Amino acid sequence: ETGVTQSPTHLIKTRGQQVTLRCSSQSGHNTVSWYQQALGQGPQFIFQYYREEENGRGNFPPRFSGLQFPNYSSELNVNALELDDSALYLCASSSPSNRGTDTQYFGPGTRLTVL
Amino acid sequence: SQQGEEDPQALSIQEGENATMNCSYKTSINNLQWYRQNSGRGLVHLILIRSNEREKHSGRLRVTLDTSKKSSSLLITASRAADTASYFCATSGGSTLGRLYFGRGTQLTVWP
């Protein structure tokens, strides 16, 4: 157990809808990163939040957005869902001393299915 | 691309045998990590090796890093059925420090 939790575990949405995924970081970690993992692929970096500000973004469109709260928990929002957004969404937290440069601890993921 | 690429894509062995997985990458790195994933669940961190290290051990795991060849290997000794999982290498470094780049992984199956 990494201490990183995600909710919900599974989610089914239809095209065009919006979804919010949630992540609670490990105690003491102030950096949260989000990854998308399509079936049979490795995780792809979406973005990272450090002390409530976006700290780097991968090759994802603006309809993928996020937030980090003062308690360092985080949300991933996806608008105008597309079929290709179906994937496992993983969040990872890391310790304050290195802003994600070292070990990242992953949550169990949220499985999103878009119909 | 900085993305790591694992080789082989799939590996099937018997319990007690050793399993070796390789990872190659293309740009300079700060560190390289190996993660394990069971059946589409979250990733579990196994080991991290920094760019100035050549070899690291953790229990039955041995990781090597050759920065001149931009490659790493993960050796699992005396494998067990419970080692069955997907294994990913992830690189971090350069201008994109803090984000991890993963390959497609190696699917390891250990038969009892």
PDB file of C-alpha atoms in Angstrom:
ATOM      1  CA  GLU A   1       0.000   0.000   0.000  1.00  0.00           C
ATOM      2  CA  THR A   2       1.400   3.360  -1.056  1.00  0.00           C
ATOM      3  CA  GLY A   3      -1.054   5.521   0.862  1.00  0.00           C
ATOM      4  CA  VAL A   4      -2.241   7.107  -2.386  1.00  0.00           C
ATOM      5  CA  THR A   5      -5.966   6.699  -2.913  1.00  0.00           C
ATOM      6  CA  GLN A   6      -8.104   7.347  -5.964  1.00  0.00           C
ATOM      7  CA  SER A   7     -11.835   7.540  -6.528  1.00  0.00           C
ATOM      8  CA  PRO A   8     -13.890   6.246  -8.074  1.00  0.00           C
ATOM      9  CA  THR A   9     -12.476   2.821  -8.913  1.00  0.00           C
ATOM     10  CA  HIS A  10     -14.509   2.454 -12.081  1.00  0.00           C
ATOM     11  CA  LEU A  11     -16.545   4.881 -14.128  1.00  0.00           C
ATOM     12  CA  ILE A  12     -18.648   4.623 -17.268  1.00  0.00           C
ATOM     13  CA  LYS A  13     -19.482   7.734 -19.257  1.00  0.00           C
ATOM     14  CA  THR A  14     -20.782   8.534 -22.721  1.00  0.00           C
ATOM     15  CA  ARG A  15     -19.142  10.625 -25.393  1.00  0.00           C
ATOM     16  CA  GLY A  16     -19.380  14.361 -24.808  1.00  0.00           C
ATOM     17  CA  GLN A  17     -19.818  14.084 -21.057  1.00  0.00           C
ATOM     18  CA  GLN A  18     -17.463  15.462 -18.439  1.00  0.00           C
ATOM     19  CA  VAL A  19     -15.712  13.521 -15.688  1.00  0.00           C
ATOM     20  CA  THR A  20     -13.839  14.346 -12.489  1.00  0.00           C
ATOM     21  CA  LEU A  21     -11.363  11.932 -10.965  1.00  0.00           C
ATOM     22  CA  ARG A  22      -9.924  12.375  -7.496  1.00  0.00           C
ATOM     23  CA  CYS A  23      -6.650  11.553  -5.829  1.00  0.00           C
ATOM     24  CA  SER A  24      -5.398  11.825  -2.259  1.00  0.00           C
ATOM     25  CA  SER A  25      -1.644  11.930  -2.017  1.00  0.00           C
ATOM     26  CA  GLN A  26       0.510  10.131   0.488  1.00  0.00           C
ATOM     27  CA  SER A  27       0.894  11.996   3.757  1.00  0.00           C
ATOM     28  CA  GLY A  28       3.622  14.627   3.517  1.00  0.00           C
ATOM     29  CA  HIS A  29       3.758  14.625  -0.287  1.00  0.00           C
ATOM     30  CA  ASN A  30       3.047  17.930  -2.009  1.00  0.00           C
ATOM     31  CA  THR A  31       3.546  16.865  -5.629  1.00  0.00           C
ATOM     32  CA  VAL A  32       0.916  14.954  -7.596  1.00  0.00           C
ATOM     33  CA  SER A  33       1.290  13.690 -11.148  1.00  0.00           C
ATOM     34  CA  TRP A  34      -1.433  12.246 -13.370  1.00  0.00           C
ATOM     35  CA  TYR A  35      -0.930   9.582 -16.016  1.00  0.00           C
ATOM     36  CA  GLN A  36      -3.176   7.966 -18.618  1.00  0.00           C
ATOM     37  CA  GLN A  37      -2.642   4.299 -19.425  1.00  0.00           C
ATOM     38  CA  ALA A  38      -4.429   2.894 -22.451  1.00  0.00           C
ATOM     39  CA  LEU A  39      -4.881  -0.859 -22.709  1.00  0.00           C
ATOM     40  CA  GLY A  40      -1.610  -2.580 -23.524  1.00  0.00           C
ATOM     41  CA  GLN A  41       0.417   0.610 -23.246  1.00  0.00           C
ATOM     42  CA  GLY A  42       2.630   2.216 -20.653  1.00  0.00           C
ATOM     43  CA  PRO A  43       1.405   5.216 -18.658  1.00  0.00           C
ATOM     44  CA  GLN A  44       1.571   8.591 -20.417  1.00  0.00           C
ATOM     45  CA  PHE A  45       2.250  11.754 -18.415  1.00  0.00           C
ATOM     46  CA  ILE A  46      -0.678  14.187 -18.394  1.00  0.00           C
ATOM     47  CA  PHE A  47       0.458  16.880 -15.948  1.00  0.00           C
ATOM     48  CA  GLN A  48       1.946  17.497 -12.534  1.00  0.00           C
ATOM     49  CA  TYR A  49       0.907  19.761  -9.676  1.00  0.00           C
ATOM     50  CA  TYR A  50       3.277  21.162  -7.098  1.00  0.00           C
ATOM     51  CA  ARG A  51       1.974  23.294  -4.250  1.00  0.00           C
ATOM     52  CA  GLU A  52      -1.336  23.902  -6.037  1.00  0.00           C
ATOM     53  CA  GLU A  53       0.208  25.021  -9.330  1.00  0.00           C
ATOM     54  CA  GLU A  54       0.651  23.130 -12.594  1.00  0.00           C
ATOM     55  CA  ASN A  55       4.286  22.171 -12.915  1.00  0.00           C
ATOM     56  CA  GLY A  56       4.613  20.637 -16.344  1.00  0.00           C
ATOM     57  CA  ARG A  57       2.206  19.188 -18.872  1.00  0.00           C
ATOM     58  CA  GLY A  58       2.402  16.365 -21.356  1.00  0.00           C
ATOM     59  CA  ASN A  59       0.940  16.182 -24.844  1.00  0.00           C
ATOM     60  CA  PHE A  60      -2.729  16.319 -23.856  1.00  0.00           C
ATOM     61  CA  PRO A  61      -5.371  18.802 -25.083  1.00  0.00           C
ATOM     62  CA  PRO A  62      -6.754  21.594 -22.871  1.00  0.00           C
ATOM     63  CA  ARG A  63      -9.923  19.624 -22.182  1.00  0.00           C
ATOM     64  CA  PHE A  64      -7.745  17.739 -19.700  1.00  0.00           C
ATOM     65  CA  SER A  65      -7.418  20.023 -16.695  1.00  0.00           C
ATOM     66  CA  GLY A  66      -6.565  19.651 -13.062  1.00  0.00           C
ATOM     67  CA  LEU A  67      -6.542  21.147  -9.627  1.00  0.00           C
ATOM     68  CA  GLN A  68      -4.551  20.690  -6.478  1.00  0.00           C
ATOM     69  CA  PHE A  69      -5.974  21.662  -3.121  1.00  0.00           C
ATOM     70  CA  PRO A  70      -4.243  23.043   0.000  1.00  0.00           C
ATOM     71  CA  ASN A  71      -4.187  19.537   1.504  1.00  0.00           C
ATOM     72  CA  TYR A  72      -2.369  18.429  -1.695  1.00  0.00           C
ATOM     73  CA  SER A  73      -5.197  16.215  -2.913  1.00  0.00           C
ATOM     74  CA  SER A  74      -5.891  16.610  -6.597  1.00  0.00           C
ATOM     75  CA  GLU A  75      -8.556  16.357  -9.263  1.00  0.00           C
ATOM     76  CA  LEU A  76      -8.331  15.499 -12.933  1.00  0.00           C
ATOM     77  CA  ASN A  77     -11.154  16.859 -15.081  1.00  0.00           C
ATOM     78  CA  VAL A  78     -11.823  15.775 -18.617  1.00  0.00           C
ATOM     79  CA  ASN A  79     -14.401  17.633 -20.716  1.00  0.00           C
ATOM     80  CA  ALA A  80     -16.085  16.550 -23.948  1.00  0.00           C
ATOM     81  CA  LEU A  81     -15.141  12.913 -23.476  1.00  0.00           C
ATOM     82  CA  GLU A  82     -14.029  10.942 -26.512  1.00  0.00           C
ATOM     83  CA  LEU A  83     -13.934   7.188 -27.015  1.00  0.00           C
ATOM     84  CA  ASP A  84     -10.121   7.279 -26.949  1.00  0.00           C
ATOM     85  CA  ASP A  85     -10.222   8.680 -23.417  1.00  0.00           C
ATOM     86  CA  SER A  86     -11.113   5.182 -22.214  1.00  0.00           C
ATOM     87  CA  ALA A  87      -8.133   4.198 -20.082  1.00  0.00           C
ATOM     88  CA  LEU A  88      -6.777   3.638 -16.604  1.00  0.00           C
ATOM     89  CA  TYR A  89      -5.998   6.989 -14.981  1.00  0.00           C
ATOM     90  CA  LEU A  90      -3.236   6.896 -12.420  1.00  0.00           C
ATOM     91  CA  CYS A  91      -2.131   9.504  -9.991  1.00  0.00           C
ATOM     92  CA  ALA A  92       1.208   9.468  -8.253  1.00  0.00           C
ATOM     93  CA  SER A  93       2.538  11.478  -5.362  1.00  0.00           C
ATOM     94  CA  SER A  94       6.103  12.254  -4.408  1.00  0.00           C
ATOM     95  CA  SER A  95       7.963  13.742  -1.485  1.00  0.00           C
ATOM     96  CA  PRO A  96       8.432  17.465  -1.038  1.00  0.00           C
ATOM     97  CA  SER A  97      12.207  17.431  -1.215  1.00  0.00           C
ATOM     98  CA  ASN A  98      12.465  16.495  -4.849  1.00  0.00           C
ATOM     99  CA  ARG A  99       9.280  17.587  -6.674  1.00  0.00           C
ATOM    100  CA  GLY A 100       8.827  14.318  -8.434  1.00  0.00           C
ATOM    101  CA  THR A 101      12.420  13.827  -9.463  1.00  0.00           C
ATOM    102  CA  ASP A 102      12.649  10.619  -7.539  1.00  0.00           C
ATOM    103  CA  THR A 103      10.298   7.844  -6.618  1.00  0.00           C
ATOM    104  CA  GLN A 104       6.647   8.447  -7.389  1.00  0.00           C
ATOM    105  CA  TYR A 105       4.069   6.444  -5.473  1.00  0.00           C
ATOM    106  CA  PHE A 106       1.062   5.395  -7.475  1.00  0.00           C
ATOM    107  CA  GLY A 107      -2.545   4.958  -6.506  1.00  0.00           C
ATOM    108  CA  PRO A 108      -4.653   2.002  -7.701  1.00  0.00           C
ATOM    109  CA  GLY A 109      -6.096   3.969 -10.606  1.00  0.00           C
ATOM    110  CA  THR A 110      -9.533   4.822 -11.947  1.00  0.00           C
ATOM    111  CA  ARG A 111     -10.763   2.765 -14.890  1.00  0.00           C
ATOM    112  CA  LEU A 112     -12.731   5.090 -17.207  1.00  0.00           C
ATOM    113  CA  THR A 113     -14.846   3.646 -19.990  1.00  0.00           C
ATOM    114  CA  VAL A 114     -16.347   6.000 -22.557  1.00  0.00           C
ATOM    115  CA  LEU A 115     -19.223   4.585 -24.610  1.00  0.00           C
TER     116      LEU A 115
ATOM    117  CA  SER B   1      11.702  10.433 -27.506  1.00  0.00           C
ATOM    118  CA  GLN B   2      12.778  10.013 -23.918  1.00  0.00           C
ATOM    119  CA  GLN B   3      10.399   7.107 -23.552  1.00  0.00           C
ATOM    120  CA  GLY B   4      11.906   3.834 -22.384  1.00  0.00           C
ATOM    121  CA  GLU B   5      11.337   0.717 -24.415  1.00  0.00           C
ATOM    122  CA  GLU B   6      11.306  -2.680 -22.754  1.00  0.00           C
ATOM    123  CA  ASP B   7      12.442  -5.897 -24.309  1.00  0.00           C
ATOM    124  CA  PRO B   8      11.113  -8.548 -24.613  1.00  0.00           C
ATOM    125  CA  GLN B   9       7.427  -7.638 -24.792  1.00  0.00           C
ATOM    126  CA  ALA B  10       6.530 -10.962 -23.188  1.00  0.00           C
ATOM    127  CA  LEU B  11       8.525 -13.482 -21.188  1.00  0.00           C
ATOM    128  CA  SER B  12       7.365 -16.879 -19.959  1.00  0.00           C
ATOM    129  CA  ILE B  13       9.455 -18.930 -17.522  1.00  0.00           C
ATOM    130  CA  GLN B  14       9.170 -21.629 -14.867  1.00  0.00           C
ATOM    131  CA  GLU B  15       9.324 -20.986 -11.149  1.00  0.00           C
ATOM    132  CA  GLY B  16      12.883 -20.920  -9.892  1.00  0.00           C
ATOM    133  CA  GLU B  17      14.318 -19.591 -13.133  1.00  0.00           C
ATOM    134  CA  ASN B  18      15.776 -16.123 -13.516  1.00  0.00           C
ATOM    135  CA  ALA B  19      13.978 -13.457 -15.531  1.00  0.00           C
ATOM    136  CA  THR B  20      15.848 -10.694 -17.339  1.00  0.00           C
ATOM    137  CA  MET B  21      14.151  -7.673 -18.864  1.00  0.00           C
ATOM    138  CA  ASN B  22      15.862  -4.900 -20.764  1.00  0.00           C
ATOM    139  CA  CYS B  23      15.085  -1.249 -21.250  1.00  0.00           C
ATOM    140  CA  SER B  24      16.504   1.218 -23.764  1.00  0.00           C
ATOM    141  CA  TYR B  25      16.019   4.980 -23.910  1.00  0.00           C
ATOM    142  CA  LYS B  26      17.159   7.803 -26.155  1.00  0.00           C
ATOM    143  CA  THR B  27      18.011  10.938 -24.171  1.00  0.00           C
ATOM    144  CA  SER B  28      20.074  11.764 -21.093  1.00  0.00           C
ATOM    145  CA  ILE B  29      18.453  10.853 -17.810  1.00  0.00           C
ATOM    146  CA  ASN B  30      18.632  11.774 -14.154  1.00  0.00           C
ATOM    147  CA  ASN B  31      17.499   8.374 -13.007  1.00  0.00           C
ATOM    148  CA  LEU B  32      15.751   5.232 -14.194  1.00  0.00           C
ATOM    149  CA  GLN B  33      13.117   3.367 -12.245  1.00  0.00           C
ATOM    150  CA  TRP B  34      11.447  -0.001 -12.567  1.00  0.00           C
ATOM    151  CA  TYR B  35       7.816  -0.491 -11.691  1.00  0.00           C
ATOM    152  CA  ARG B  36       5.566  -3.511 -11.534  1.00  0.00           C
ATOM    153  CA  GLN B  37       1.863  -3.670 -12.370  1.00  0.00           C
ATOM    154  CA  ASN B  38      -0.533  -6.504 -11.627  1.00  0.00           C
ATOM    155  CA  SER B  39      -3.523  -6.927 -13.945  1.00  0.00           C
ATOM    156  CA  GLY B  40      -4.202  -3.288 -14.768  1.00  0.00           C
ATOM    157  CA  ARG B  41      -3.896  -2.060 -11.201  1.00  0.00           C
ATOM    158  CA  GLY B  42      -1.643   0.666  -9.836  1.00  0.00           C
ATOM    159  CA  LEU B  43       2.101   0.620 -10.312  1.00  0.00           C
ATOM    160  CA  VAL B  44       4.371  -0.538  -7.527  1.00  0.00           C
ATOM    161  CA  HIS B  45       7.823   0.985  -7.338  1.00  0.00           C
ATOM    162  CA  LEU B  46      10.577  -1.647  -7.350  1.00  0.00           C
ATOM    163  CA  ILE B  47      13.900   0.130  -7.582  1.00  0.00           C
ATOM    164  CA  LEU B  48      15.530   3.399  -8.664  1.00  0.00           C
ATOM    165  CA  ILE B  49      19.007   3.729 -10.101  1.00  0.00           C
ATOM    166  CA  ARG B  50      20.634   7.114 -10.605  1.00  0.00           C
ATOM    167  CA  SER B  51      22.626   8.053 -13.672  1.00  0.00           C
ATOM    168  CA  ASN B  52      25.916   7.892 -11.739  1.00  0.00           C
ATOM    169  CA  GLU B  53      25.240   4.335 -10.524  1.00  0.00           C
ATOM    170  CA  ARG B  54      25.988   1.184 -12.480  1.00  0.00           C
ATOM    171  CA  GLU B  55      24.329  -1.522 -10.436  1.00  0.00           C
ATOM    172  CA  LYS B  56      21.853  -1.803  -7.611  1.00  0.00           C
ATOM    173  CA  HIS B  57      20.360  -4.688  -5.650  1.00  0.00           C
ATOM    174  CA  SER B  58      17.155  -5.084  -3.697  1.00  0.00           C
ATOM    175  CA  GLY B  59      16.270  -8.547  -2.444  1.00  0.00           C
ATOM    176  CA  ARG B  60      15.880 -10.773  -5.511  1.00  0.00           C
ATOM    177  CA  LEU B  61      16.161  -7.790  -7.857  1.00  0.00           C
ATOM    178  CA  ARG B  62      19.297  -6.621  -9.590  1.00  0.00           C
ATOM    179  CA  VAL B  63      19.303  -3.577 -11.826  1.00  0.00           C
ATOM    180  CA  THR B  64      22.117  -2.411 -14.054  1.00  0.00           C
ATOM    181  CA  LEU B  65      22.472   0.847 -15.919  1.00  0.00           C
ATOM    182  CA  ASP B  66      24.761   1.589 -18.840  1.00  0.00           C
ATOM    183  CA  THR B  67      24.424   5.277 -19.696  1.00  0.00           C
ATOM    184  CA  SER B  68      26.860   4.962 -22.615  1.00  0.00           C
ATOM    185  CA  LYS B  69      24.492   2.487 -24.266  1.00  0.00           C
ATOM    186  CA  LYS B  70      21.388   4.149 -22.831  1.00  0.00           C
ATOM    187  CA  SER B  71      20.154   0.845 -21.510  1.00  0.00           C
ATOM    188  CA  SER B  72      19.172  -0.856 -18.286  1.00  0.00           C
ATOM    189  CA  SER B  73      18.339  -4.389 -17.275  1.00  0.00           C
ATOM    190  CA  LEU B  74      16.226  -5.841 -14.492  1.00  0.00           C
ATOM    191  CA  LEU B  75      17.059  -9.314 -13.238  1.00  0.00           C
ATOM    192  CA  ILE B  76      14.652 -11.200 -10.999  1.00  0.00           C
ATOM    193  CA  THR B  77      16.331 -14.235  -9.500  1.00  0.00           C
ATOM    194  CA  ALA B  78      14.592 -17.429  -8.382  1.00  0.00           C
ATOM    195  CA  SER B  79      11.273 -16.267  -9.787  1.00  0.00           C
ATOM    196  CA  ARG B  80       7.943 -17.186  -8.203  1.00  0.00           C
ATOM    197  CA  ALA B  81       4.436 -17.452  -9.610  1.00  0.00           C
ATOM    198  CA  ALA B  82       3.625 -14.296  -7.628  1.00  0.00           C
ATOM    199  CA  ASP B  83       6.136 -12.389  -9.793  1.00  0.00           C
ATOM    200  CA  THR B  84       3.721 -12.683 -12.714  1.00  0.00           C
ATOM    201  CA  ALA B  85       3.005  -9.081 -13.723  1.00  0.00           C
ATOM    202  CA  SER B  86       3.895  -6.355 -16.207  1.00  0.00           C
ATOM    203  CA  TYR B  87       7.203  -4.620 -15.612  1.00  0.00           C
ATOM    204  CA  PHE B  88       7.901  -1.081 -16.786  1.00  0.00           C
ATOM    205  CA  CYS B  89      11.001   1.033 -16.851  1.00  0.00           C
ATOM    206  CA  ALA B  90      10.519   4.764 -16.418  1.00  0.00           C
ATOM    207  CA  THR B  91      13.046   7.482 -17.113  1.00  0.00           C
ATOM    208  CA  SER B  92      13.264  10.982 -15.722  1.00  0.00           C
ATOM    209  CA  GLY B  93      15.626  13.831 -16.417  1.00  0.00           C
ATOM    210  CA  GLY B  94      16.692  16.767 -18.509  1.00  0.00           C
ATOM    211  CA  SER B  95      14.293  19.617 -19.153  1.00  0.00           C
ATOM    212  CA  THR B  96      11.357  17.435 -18.186  1.00  0.00           C
ATOM    213  CA  LEU B  97      12.627  16.608 -14.739  1.00  0.00           C
ATOM    214  CA  GLY B  98       9.874  15.322 -12.491  1.00  0.00           C
ATOM    215  CA  ARG B  99       7.826  13.564 -15.136  1.00  0.00           C
ATOM    216  CA  LEU B 100       8.255   9.878 -15.823  1.00  0.00           C
ATOM    217  CA  TYR B 101       8.414   8.391 -19.297  1.00  0.00           C
ATOM    218  CA  PHE B 102       7.313   4.772 -19.529  1.00  0.00           C
ATOM    219  CA  GLY B 103       7.729   2.123 -22.162  1.00  0.00           C
ATOM    220  CA  ARG B 104       5.092  -0.444 -23.083  1.00  0.00           C
ATOM    221  CA  GLY B 105       6.366  -2.908 -20.533  1.00  0.00           C
ATOM    222  CA  THR B 106       7.336  -6.558 -20.399  1.00  0.00           C
ATOM    223  CA  GLN B 107       4.623  -9.053 -19.498  1.00  0.00           C
ATOM    224  CA  LEU B 108       6.245 -11.696 -17.299  1.00  0.00           C
ATOM    225  CA  THR B 109       4.480 -15.002 -16.705  1.00  0.00           C
ATOM    226  CA  VAL B 110       5.973 -17.408 -14.184  1.00  0.00           C
ATOM    227  CA  TRP B 111       4.520 -20.901 -14.305  1.00  0.00           C
ATOM    228  CA  PRO B 112       4.400 -22.974 -11.102  1.00  0.00           C
TER     229      PRO B 112
END
